Short mmCIF file of C-alpha atoms in Angstrom, two decimals:
data_model
loop_
_atom_site.label_atom_id
_atom_site.label_comp_id
_atom_site.label_asym_id
_atom_site.label_seq_id
_atom_site.Cartn_x
_atom_site.Cartn_y
_atom_site.Cartn_z
CA MET A 85 113.83 -55.19 145.32
CA ILE A 86 112.00 -53.13 142.71
CA VAL A 87 114.89 -50.61 142.83
CA ARG A 88 117.33 -53.40 142.25
CA PHE A 89 115.31 -54.72 139.35
CA PHE A 90 115.34 -51.30 137.79
CA HIS A 91 119.10 -51.02 138.26
CA GLN A 92 119.65 -54.37 136.76
CA MET A 93 117.49 -53.54 133.76
CA GLY A 94 119.84 -50.79 132.96
CA SER A 95 122.54 -53.42 132.11
CA PRO A 96 122.17 -54.45 128.51
CA ARG A 97 123.12 -58.04 129.20
CA TYR A 98 120.49 -58.43 132.01
CA PHE A 99 117.91 -56.64 129.83
CA TYR A 100 118.73 -59.05 126.87
CA ASN A 101 118.05 -62.13 128.99
CA VAL A 102 114.94 -60.79 130.82
CA ALA A 103 113.40 -59.41 127.52
CA GLY A 104 113.98 -62.79 125.92
CA LYS A 105 111.99 -64.50 128.69
CA MET A 106 109.13 -61.76 128.50
CA ILE A 107 108.62 -61.87 124.77
CA PRO A 108 106.72 -65.18 124.65
CA TRP A 109 104.34 -63.98 127.42
CA PHE A 110 103.59 -60.88 125.50
CA ALA A 111 103.18 -62.68 122.28
CA ILE A 112 100.77 -65.26 123.65
CA SER A 113 98.68 -62.86 125.52
CA PHE A 114 98.61 -60.67 122.46
CA LEU A 115 97.25 -63.48 120.40
CA LEU A 116 94.63 -64.50 122.97
CA THR A 117 93.26 -60.96 123.41
CA LEU A 118 93.44 -60.39 119.66
CA ILE A 119 91.38 -63.52 118.97
CA ALA A 120 88.81 -62.69 121.79
CA GLY A 121 88.69 -59.06 120.60
CA ILE A 122 88.06 -59.95 116.95
CA TYR A 123 85.49 -62.55 117.84
CA TYR A 124 83.54 -60.22 120.09
CA GLY A 125 84.00 -57.25 117.73
CA LEU A 126 83.04 -58.95 114.53
CA PHE A 127 80.42 -61.58 115.77
CA VAL A 128 79.04 -60.68 119.07
CA ALA A 129 78.82 -56.90 119.15
CA PRO A 130 75.50 -55.51 117.70
CA PRO A 131 75.50 -53.41 114.44
CA ASP A 132 75.49 -49.67 115.08
CA TYR A 133 72.00 -47.94 114.80
CA GLN A 134 73.47 -45.27 112.53
CA GLN A 135 76.39 -46.82 110.67
CA GLY A 136 75.22 -50.46 110.48
CA GLU A 137 78.07 -52.98 110.06
CA SER A 138 80.77 -50.71 108.79
CA TYR A 139 81.48 -49.31 112.18
CA ARG A 140 83.44 -52.43 112.98
CA ILE A 141 86.53 -50.98 111.33
CA MET A 142 86.58 -48.93 114.64
CA TYR A 143 88.10 -52.04 116.33
CA ILE A 144 91.31 -51.54 114.36
CA HIS A 145 91.11 -47.88 113.82
CA VAL A 146 90.59 -46.58 117.28
CA PRO A 147 93.22 -48.71 119.05
CA ALA A 148 95.70 -47.91 116.34
CA ALA A 149 95.13 -44.14 116.81
CA TRP A 150 95.49 -44.62 120.56
CA MET A 151 98.76 -46.44 120.08
CA SER A 152 100.04 -43.83 117.77
CA MET A 153 99.85 -41.29 120.60
CA PHE A 154 100.66 -43.79 123.43
CA ILE A 155 103.96 -44.81 121.73
CA TYR A 156 104.90 -41.17 121.14
CA MET A 157 104.41 -40.51 124.82
CA VAL A 158 106.61 -43.52 125.73
CA MET A 159 109.29 -42.21 123.46
CA ALA A 160 109.18 -38.77 124.90
CA ALA A 161 109.34 -40.23 128.47
CA ALA A 162 112.19 -42.41 127.55
CA GLY A 163 113.81 -39.39 125.84
CA LEU A 164 113.68 -37.43 129.01
CA ILE A 165 115.07 -40.32 131.06
CA SER A 166 117.90 -40.81 128.61
CA LEU A 167 118.83 -37.14 128.61
CA VAL A 168 118.90 -36.92 132.30
CA TRP A 169 120.39 -40.29 133.32
CA ARG A 170 121.96 -41.44 130.07
CA ILE A 171 120.59 -44.94 130.49
CA LYS A 172 121.33 -47.18 127.38
CA ILE A 173 118.16 -49.13 127.66
CA THR A 174 115.82 -46.06 127.41
CA GLU A 175 117.90 -44.79 124.50
CA ILE A 176 117.26 -48.03 122.74
CA THR A 177 113.57 -47.98 123.66
CA ILE A 178 113.12 -44.61 121.76
CA ILE A 179 114.39 -45.83 118.44
CA SER A 180 112.84 -49.35 118.79
CA SER A 181 109.57 -47.70 119.32
CA ALA A 182 109.82 -45.14 116.43
CA SER A 183 109.05 -47.48 113.58
CA VAL A 184 106.28 -49.34 115.46
CA GLY A 185 104.72 -45.97 116.22
CA ALA A 186 104.96 -44.82 112.65
CA SER A 187 103.24 -47.99 111.46
CA PHE A 188 100.42 -47.60 113.84
CA THR A 189 100.00 -44.05 112.81
CA PHE A 190 99.98 -45.16 109.24
CA LEU A 191 97.41 -47.83 110.12
CA ALA A 192 95.13 -45.34 111.83
CA LEU A 193 95.31 -43.05 108.80
CA VAL A 194 94.57 -45.83 106.37
CA THR A 195 91.72 -47.40 108.29
CA GLY A 196 90.38 -43.91 108.98
CA SER A 197 90.19 -43.12 105.27
CA LEU A 198 88.60 -46.53 104.49
CA TRP A 199 86.04 -45.77 107.12
CA GLY A 200 85.66 -42.18 105.92
CA LYS A 201 84.72 -43.05 102.35
CA PRO A 202 81.37 -44.78 103.09
CA MET A 203 80.52 -42.56 106.12
CA TRP A 204 81.63 -39.07 105.00
CA GLY A 205 81.72 -39.74 101.21
CA THR A 206 85.48 -38.81 101.02
CA TRP A 207 88.75 -40.52 101.62
CA TRP A 208 90.43 -37.56 102.99
CA VAL A 209 89.48 -34.12 104.45
CA TRP A 210 91.89 -31.50 105.89
CA ASP A 211 90.16 -31.91 109.24
CA ALA A 212 92.04 -30.99 112.53
CA ARG A 213 92.29 -34.56 113.72
CA LEU A 214 93.42 -36.02 110.34
CA THR A 215 95.90 -33.28 109.80
CA SER A 216 97.36 -33.51 113.18
CA GLU A 217 97.64 -37.36 112.97
CA LEU A 218 99.42 -36.93 109.58
CA LEU A 219 101.91 -34.55 111.30
CA LEU A 220 102.53 -37.19 113.92
CA LEU A 221 103.55 -39.59 111.17
CA PHE A 222 105.93 -37.02 109.87
CA LEU A 223 107.35 -36.53 113.36
CA TYR A 224 108.00 -40.28 113.58
CA LEU A 225 109.61 -40.27 110.21
CA GLY A 226 111.74 -37.34 111.08
CA ILE A 227 112.99 -39.19 114.20
CA ILE A 228 113.83 -42.23 112.24
CA ALA A 229 115.67 -40.14 109.64
CA LEU A 230 117.61 -38.17 112.19
CA TYR A 231 118.68 -41.38 113.99
CA SER A 232 119.81 -43.03 110.84
CA ALA A 233 121.75 -39.92 109.65
CA ILE A 234 124.05 -39.71 112.74
CA GLU A 235 126.90 -42.20 112.75
CA ASP A 236 127.52 -42.47 116.46
CA LYS A 237 124.39 -44.18 117.88
CA ARG A 238 124.75 -42.95 121.35
CA VAL A 239 124.85 -39.35 120.02
CA ALA A 240 122.02 -40.11 117.64
CA ALA A 241 119.81 -41.46 120.54
CA ARG A 242 120.36 -38.17 122.50
CA ALA A 243 119.53 -36.13 119.41
CA ILE A 244 116.26 -37.97 118.87
CA SER A 245 115.50 -37.66 122.59
CA ILE A 246 115.46 -33.84 122.22
CA LEU A 247 113.35 -34.12 119.04
CA ALA A 248 110.91 -36.48 120.65
CA LEU A 249 110.44 -34.01 123.60
CA VAL A 250 110.16 -31.00 121.28
CA GLY A 251 107.52 -32.83 119.07
CA VAL A 252 105.37 -33.77 122.23
CA VAL A 253 103.50 -30.52 121.75
CA ASN A 254 101.59 -32.18 118.87
CA ILE A 255 100.05 -34.69 121.24
CA PRO A 256 97.55 -32.45 123.11
CA ILE A 257 96.79 -30.89 119.72
CA ILE A 258 95.69 -34.29 118.35
CA HIS A 259 93.92 -35.31 121.51
CA TYR A 260 91.76 -32.08 121.88
CA SER A 261 91.42 -31.44 118.15
CA VAL A 262 87.95 -32.93 117.96
CA GLU A 263 86.89 -30.78 120.90
CA TRP A 264 88.59 -27.56 119.86
CA TRP A 265 87.48 -27.63 116.22
CA ASN A 266 84.04 -28.74 115.12
CA THR A 267 84.94 -30.58 111.91
CA LEU A 268 83.88 -33.82 110.24
CA HIS A 269 85.65 -36.21 112.66
CA GLN A 270 83.35 -37.51 115.42
CA THR A 271 84.21 -36.65 119.00
CA SER A 272 85.62 -39.27 121.28
CA SER A 273 83.17 -41.86 122.59
CA VAL A 274 85.31 -43.36 125.22
CA THR A 275 86.09 -41.49 128.43
CA MET A 276 87.98 -42.47 131.62
CA THR A 277 85.27 -40.85 133.76
CA GLY A 278 81.55 -40.18 133.36
CA LYS A 279 78.97 -41.94 131.45
CA GLN A 280 80.08 -43.88 128.36
CA ALA A 281 78.64 -42.86 125.05
CA MET A 282 78.93 -46.36 123.71
CA SER A 283 77.02 -49.59 124.87
CA THR A 284 79.08 -52.06 126.90
CA SER A 285 78.78 -54.79 124.27
CA MET A 286 80.67 -52.51 121.84
CA LEU A 287 83.06 -51.20 124.42
CA ILE A 288 84.39 -54.56 125.68
CA PRO A 289 85.80 -55.69 122.25
CA LEU A 290 87.29 -52.22 121.76
CA LEU A 291 89.16 -52.41 124.98
CA LEU A 292 90.25 -55.92 124.22
CA MET A 293 91.70 -54.78 121.01
CA ALA A 294 93.40 -51.88 122.75
CA ILE A 295 94.94 -54.18 125.20
CA SER A 296 95.94 -56.52 122.53
CA PHE A 297 97.58 -53.68 120.48
CA LYS A 298 99.55 -52.74 123.59
CA LEU A 299 100.81 -56.26 124.16
CA TYR A 300 101.81 -56.47 120.45
CA TYR A 301 103.75 -53.33 120.92
CA GLY A 302 105.38 -54.85 124.00
CA ALA A 303 106.48 -57.85 122.14
CA VAL A 304 107.79 -56.11 119.10
CA VAL A 305 109.62 -53.39 120.97
CA LEU A 306 111.31 -55.89 123.08
CA MET A 307 112.44 -57.87 120.07
CA ARG A 308 113.72 -54.81 118.38
CA ALA A 309 115.42 -53.65 121.53
CA ARG A 310 117.09 -57.03 121.92
CA ALA A 311 118.48 -56.80 118.33
CA GLU A 312 119.63 -53.16 118.90
CA VAL A 313 121.40 -54.27 122.23
CA LEU A 314 123.28 -56.99 120.45
CA GLU A 315 124.30 -54.56 117.61
CA ARG A 316 125.49 -51.86 120.03
CA ASP A 317 127.30 -54.16 122.34
CA ARG A 318 128.77 -56.33 119.50
CA ASN A 319 132.33 -55.70 120.80
CA THR A 320 131.63 -56.72 124.35
CA ARG A 321 132.60 -60.18 125.86
CA TRP A 322 129.05 -61.19 126.89
CA VAL A 323 127.87 -60.85 123.29
CA ARG A 324 130.74 -62.77 121.96
CA GLU A 325 130.23 -65.54 124.43
CA LEU A 326 126.50 -65.53 123.64
CA VAL A 327 127.16 -65.89 119.97
CA GLU A 328 129.83 -68.53 120.53
CA GLY A 329 127.29 -70.51 122.68
CA GLU A 330 124.75 -70.25 119.76
CA MET A 331 127.25 -71.54 117.35
CA LYS A 332 127.99 -74.74 119.31
CA MET B 234 141.61 -11.35 131.68
CA SER B 235 138.57 -9.13 131.67
CA THR B 236 135.16 -10.56 132.38
CA LEU B 237 132.29 -9.85 130.16
CA SER B 238 128.76 -9.34 131.54
CA LEU B 239 125.99 -11.49 130.09
CA THR B 240 124.22 -8.52 128.59
CA SER B 241 127.22 -7.15 126.78
CA ALA B 242 127.99 -10.72 125.54
CA PHE B 243 124.53 -10.91 124.19
CA THR B 244 124.68 -7.52 122.41
CA LEU B 245 128.23 -8.16 121.15
CA LEU B 246 127.13 -11.44 119.54
CA LEU B 247 124.03 -9.81 117.99
CA LYS B 248 126.09 -7.04 116.52
CA ARG B 249 128.71 -9.49 115.21
CA ASP B 250 126.05 -11.62 113.51
CA LEU B 251 124.35 -8.57 111.95
CA LEU B 252 127.74 -7.21 110.82
CA LEU B 253 128.56 -10.53 109.20
CA ALA B 254 125.27 -10.62 107.49
CA TYR B 255 125.81 -7.03 106.21
CA ARG B 256 129.19 -7.95 104.85
CA ARG B 257 127.45 -10.73 102.77
CA ARG B 258 124.69 -8.71 101.37
CA ALA B 259 124.13 -10.92 98.32
CA GLU B 260 123.27 -13.87 100.68
CA LEU B 261 121.05 -11.53 102.76
CA VAL B 262 118.79 -10.72 99.82
CA ASN B 263 118.33 -14.38 98.75
CA PRO B 264 115.57 -15.40 101.22
CA LEU B 265 113.62 -12.29 100.41
CA LEU B 266 113.91 -12.87 96.65
CA PHE B 267 112.92 -16.36 97.22
CA PHE B 268 109.93 -15.30 99.17
CA VAL B 269 108.73 -12.80 96.43
CA LEU B 270 109.42 -15.38 93.66
CA VAL B 271 107.52 -18.16 95.32
CA THR B 272 104.54 -15.85 95.88
CA ALA B 273 104.68 -14.67 92.25
CA MET B 274 104.65 -18.29 91.10
CA PHE B 275 101.16 -19.04 92.58
CA PRO B 276 99.06 -16.65 90.43
CA LEU B 277 100.96 -17.93 87.35
CA GLY B 278 100.31 -21.51 88.42
CA ILE B 279 96.64 -21.32 89.46
CA GLY B 280 95.44 -18.79 86.87
CA ASN B 281 94.65 -15.06 87.24
CA ASP B 282 91.16 -15.15 88.56
CA PRO B 283 91.16 -12.35 91.22
CA LYS B 284 88.63 -14.14 93.47
CA LEU B 285 90.69 -17.35 93.52
CA ILE B 286 93.90 -15.50 94.15
CA GLN B 287 92.30 -13.66 97.05
CA ALA B 288 91.08 -16.91 98.51
CA VAL B 289 94.55 -18.50 98.56
CA GLY B 290 96.50 -15.11 99.10
CA PRO B 291 97.06 -15.36 102.90
CA GLY B 292 97.95 -19.01 102.67
CA VAL B 293 100.50 -18.50 99.84
CA ILE B 294 102.09 -15.68 101.60
CA TRP B 295 102.53 -17.77 104.74
CA VAL B 296 103.79 -20.89 102.92
CA ALA B 297 106.25 -18.73 101.10
CA ALA B 298 107.46 -17.25 104.37
CA LEU B 299 107.79 -20.77 105.89
CA LEU B 300 109.88 -21.87 102.94
CA ALA B 301 112.01 -18.79 102.97
CA ALA B 302 112.65 -19.18 106.71
CA LEU B 303 113.54 -22.93 106.10
CA LEU B 304 115.94 -22.02 103.29
CA SER B 305 117.84 -19.52 105.52
CA LEU B 306 118.03 -21.68 108.66
CA ASP B 307 121.04 -23.62 107.67
CA THR B 308 123.21 -20.41 107.69
CA MET B 309 122.29 -19.83 111.45
CA PHE B 310 125.11 -22.04 112.76
CA ARG B 311 126.89 -23.29 109.71
CA SER B 312 129.83 -20.96 109.43
CA ASP B 313 130.37 -20.83 113.12
CA PHE B 314 130.40 -24.60 113.23
CA ASP B 315 132.77 -24.83 110.30
CA ASP B 316 135.36 -22.38 111.78
CA GLY B 317 135.09 -23.64 115.39
CA THR B 318 133.51 -20.45 116.77
CA LEU B 319 130.66 -22.66 118.11
CA GLU B 320 133.06 -24.67 120.21
CA GLN B 321 134.42 -21.51 121.64
CA PHE B 322 130.84 -20.46 122.74
CA MET B 323 130.51 -23.83 124.50
CA LEU B 324 133.72 -23.00 126.37
CA SER B 325 132.58 -19.60 127.44
CA ALA B 326 131.35 -18.92 130.95
CA HIS B 327 127.94 -17.67 129.77
CA PRO B 328 124.91 -19.84 129.39
CA ILE B 329 124.81 -21.17 125.79
CA SER B 330 120.95 -20.73 125.67
CA VAL B 331 121.38 -16.89 126.04
CA LEU B 332 124.17 -16.81 123.40
CA VAL B 333 121.98 -18.90 121.15
CA LEU B 334 119.01 -16.47 121.70
CA ALA B 335 121.19 -13.61 120.43
CA LYS B 336 122.00 -15.66 117.28
CA ILE B 337 118.28 -16.39 116.86
CA LEU B 338 117.37 -12.86 117.27
CA ALA B 339 119.99 -11.97 114.64
CA HIS B 340 118.56 -14.59 112.27
CA TRP B 341 115.10 -13.16 112.74
CA MET B 342 116.30 -9.54 112.01
CA ILE B 343 118.07 -10.81 108.88
CA THR B 344 115.36 -13.04 107.42
CA GLY B 345 112.08 -12.44 109.19
CA LEU B 346 112.05 -8.69 109.32
CA PRO B 347 112.59 -8.18 105.59
CA LEU B 348 109.61 -10.57 104.85
CA PHE B 349 107.49 -8.59 107.29
CA ILE B 350 108.41 -5.37 105.49
CA ALA B 351 107.83 -6.88 101.99
CA ALA B 352 104.55 -8.65 102.90
CA PRO B 353 102.15 -5.61 102.46
CA LEU B 354 103.26 -5.23 98.87
CA LEU B 355 102.81 -8.99 98.10
CA ALA B 356 99.38 -8.92 99.89
CA MET B 357 98.30 -6.10 97.54
CA MET B 358 99.48 -8.19 94.56
CA LEU B 359 97.44 -11.05 95.77
CA ASN B 360 94.30 -8.99 96.32
CA VAL B 361 94.28 -9.31 100.10
CA PRO B 362 91.74 -6.60 101.14
CA THR B 363 93.45 -3.60 102.71
CA ASP B 364 91.57 -4.07 105.89
CA ALA B 365 93.06 -7.58 106.45
CA ILE B 366 96.62 -6.37 105.86
CA PRO B 367 97.17 -5.21 109.51
CA THR B 368 96.16 -8.63 110.64
CA LEU B 369 98.59 -10.27 108.13
CA MET B 370 101.33 -7.99 109.44
CA LEU B 371 100.42 -8.90 113.13
CA THR B 372 100.53 -12.58 112.35
CA LEU B 373 103.82 -12.30 110.62
CA VAL B 374 105.47 -10.26 113.46
CA LEU B 375 104.26 -12.81 115.95
CA GLY B 376 104.82 -15.92 113.78
CA THR B 377 108.08 -15.41 111.99
CA PRO B 378 110.09 -15.30 115.26
CA VAL B 379 108.50 -18.64 116.14
CA LEU B 380 109.78 -19.99 112.86
CA SER B 381 113.37 -18.91 113.77
CA LEU B 382 113.13 -20.22 117.33
CA ILE B 383 111.74 -23.67 116.40
CA GLY B 384 114.12 -23.81 113.35
CA SER B 385 117.15 -23.15 115.62
CA VAL B 386 116.48 -26.58 117.37
CA GLY B 387 116.32 -28.34 114.10
CA VAL B 388 119.47 -26.76 112.84
CA ALA B 389 121.36 -27.36 116.03
CA LEU B 390 120.45 -31.06 115.67
CA THR B 391 121.59 -31.32 112.08
CA VAL B 392 124.48 -28.95 112.05
CA GLY B 393 127.13 -31.75 112.45
CA LEU B 394 125.59 -33.69 109.45
CA ARG B 395 127.13 -33.40 106.03
CA ARG B 396 123.75 -33.58 104.21
CA GLY B 397 121.47 -32.15 106.99
CA GLY B 398 119.36 -30.06 104.49
CA VAL B 399 116.65 -32.63 103.68
CA ILE B 400 116.45 -33.95 107.12
CA LEU B 401 116.20 -30.35 108.53
CA SER B 402 113.02 -29.71 106.50
CA LEU B 403 111.64 -33.07 107.70
CA LEU B 404 112.16 -32.20 111.26
CA VAL B 405 111.19 -28.63 111.20
CA LEU B 406 108.24 -28.41 108.86
CA PRO B 407 105.80 -30.57 110.95
CA LEU B 408 106.53 -28.32 113.89
CA TYR B 409 105.79 -25.20 111.81
CA VAL B 410 102.26 -26.29 110.91
CA PRO B 411 100.49 -25.03 114.02
CA VAL B 412 101.83 -21.50 113.31
CA LEU B 413 100.76 -21.75 109.66
CA ILE B 414 97.13 -22.90 110.66
CA PHE B 415 96.54 -20.17 113.15
CA ALA B 416 98.13 -17.28 111.21
CA THR B 417 96.28 -18.02 107.94
CA ASP B 418 93.10 -18.63 109.88
CA ALA B 419 93.49 -15.16 111.50
CA VAL B 420 93.90 -13.46 108.15
CA LYS B 421 91.03 -15.39 106.59
CA THR B 422 88.71 -14.41 109.52
CA SER B 423 89.63 -10.81 109.28
CA ILE B 424 88.88 -10.82 105.61
CA VAL B 425 85.29 -11.92 106.45
CA GLY B 426 85.34 -9.23 109.14
CA ILE B 427 85.18 -11.35 112.23
CA PRO B 428 87.39 -10.42 115.38
CA THR B 429 90.57 -12.42 115.33
CA SER B 430 91.80 -12.02 118.96
CA ALA B 431 91.62 -15.76 119.61
CA GLN B 432 94.04 -16.76 116.89
CA ILE B 433 96.31 -13.79 117.69
CA SER B 434 96.29 -14.82 121.34
CA ILE B 435 97.32 -18.39 120.46
CA LEU B 436 100.18 -17.04 118.23
CA ALA B 437 101.41 -14.80 121.03
CA ALA B 438 101.32 -17.78 123.40
CA MET B 439 103.38 -19.90 120.82
CA LEU B 440 105.84 -17.02 120.60
CA VAL B 441 106.17 -16.72 124.38
CA GLY B 442 106.39 -20.57 124.80
CA SER B 443 109.01 -21.00 122.10
CA LEU B 444 110.88 -18.03 123.38
CA VAL B 445 111.31 -19.74 126.72
CA LEU B 446 111.82 -23.32 125.63
CA ALA B 447 113.45 -23.30 122.22
CA PRO B 448 116.84 -21.71 123.36
CA LEU B 449 117.15 -24.47 125.99
CA ALA B 450 116.40 -27.18 123.40
CA THR B 451 118.90 -25.57 121.02
CA ALA B 452 121.67 -25.36 123.64
CA ALA B 453 121.18 -28.97 124.53
CA SER B 454 121.20 -30.01 120.79
CA LEU B 455 124.27 -28.06 120.12
CA ARG B 456 125.98 -29.74 122.95
CA ILE B 457 125.05 -33.17 121.41
CA SER B 458 126.01 -32.04 117.94
CA LEU B 459 129.46 -30.89 119.04
CA SER B 460 130.17 -33.89 121.39
#
C-alpha cells in the first residue's frame, strides 16, 4: 500500500490533489506549535544565568539554522532521486525548497548577528560557523540563479540536482565547525544522545519551535510545489479541466 | 575502423588541448597577467607598510590565484561546445569522465602551473618570508588542481548558457572557499614557524576527493547541458 502511495505521488495530478489536502493540516499544526513554542519560550522558560533575557532569540535563531541545513539535505536527497529515477515531483521539490532554505539561512544569519551584538560586542566575525553559514546562503542563491537561467525546466532541475549534490560537502563543515575550530561561536547545546547541556524547561520550547519551523516548511514547500506543478503541466488536460472547473 | 585505447585517447586529448593553447599564446598569458596585476593592486590599495603587506600577502596571492582560475575556466569547454567537438566526445566509446579529466589536466597545466611558477616572485614582492615560500608553493601545487577540478563542474553546468559567466562565479566561488581557508592558514602558520602538516593533509585530501568525484559530476553535467 505504501509502495502504491509512492507510485501515485509521482503523478503530478495525484500529487496536486493530495498536497492540497495536506496543506491545511501542516498550516494548522504549524500555528499551534508556533504559539505554544513562543509562549513557553518567552514567558515560561527561565532567564539564562549568563545571558539573562537576551538568550531568548535562540528560539528563532537555532531552529532557523537547523532548517537551513535540513532543507539543503532534503534538496540533495531529492536531487539524487531525480538524477537516478527522473521523478518530476522530486525535481519540483528541489526548486520549491531552495528559496525557503535561502530565507531560513538569511534569518539564521540576521538573528545571529542581532544576538552577537550584545553578547560578543560585534555584529559579525569571520568565525568558522558564520562563514560556512554565509557560504550556504550563496549555495542556495547559486542554485536559484542556475535554475532561472536555464530555459527548459526539466533540464534546469537536473542541473541543480548536480549542484545540490556537489554543494553538500559544505554541510558537515557547518555542522562540525564549532567543534573543529575554537572560535567565538558557542558549541552546540542540544545533542541526540548523552546528557543535555540545557535545562528541560529551555529545551522544550526550542524543540517546539523546531517542529513548528519544519511544519511551516512542509506547508510552504507544498504550496510552492503545487504552483510549480500547475505551471509545468499547463498544457495537459487535467490542468485545463481543473482551471475550467474553477472558472465555473 | 581502428579502435583507440583509453590511455591513448587520454594522451591525445591532452596533447590536442595543449597544442590548441600553444597556438593561442596571447590568451594563454592573460590569466597569468591578471594574477600578477591583481597581486600588484593590493599594495597600491592598502598602502606600502611592509608589515601590513606581509600580513595580507598569502591571502592576496591566493585570492588572485582563485580569480585567475575563475577567469580562465570559461575557456575549458567553450570552443569545443561551440564547434560541436563536445558532442563527438559524448558519442565516443570512452567514458566521458576520463576524457574530461584530460581536459581538466590540460586546463591546470595551462593556467595553474604558470601561477605556481610565478608565485615565488610575487611572494617576495609581498614580503612573504623566504622560509614560508616552500609552504606557499606546496599549497598552490595541491590547491590549484582542486580549483580546476571543482571549476569544471561549474563550467559544465553553465556551458550551454549564453550569459553563463556571472552565474559561473556564483556557483564556483563558494565551493572554492575551503581551499582558500586551509591554504592561507597553512602559509600563515608556517610564517609563525608552526608545523603545517594538518592543513597540508586536508588540502591533499581535497585534491584526492575532487580528483575522484569532480570528473564524474562534470560528465553528468555535460550530458545535461548537451541534452
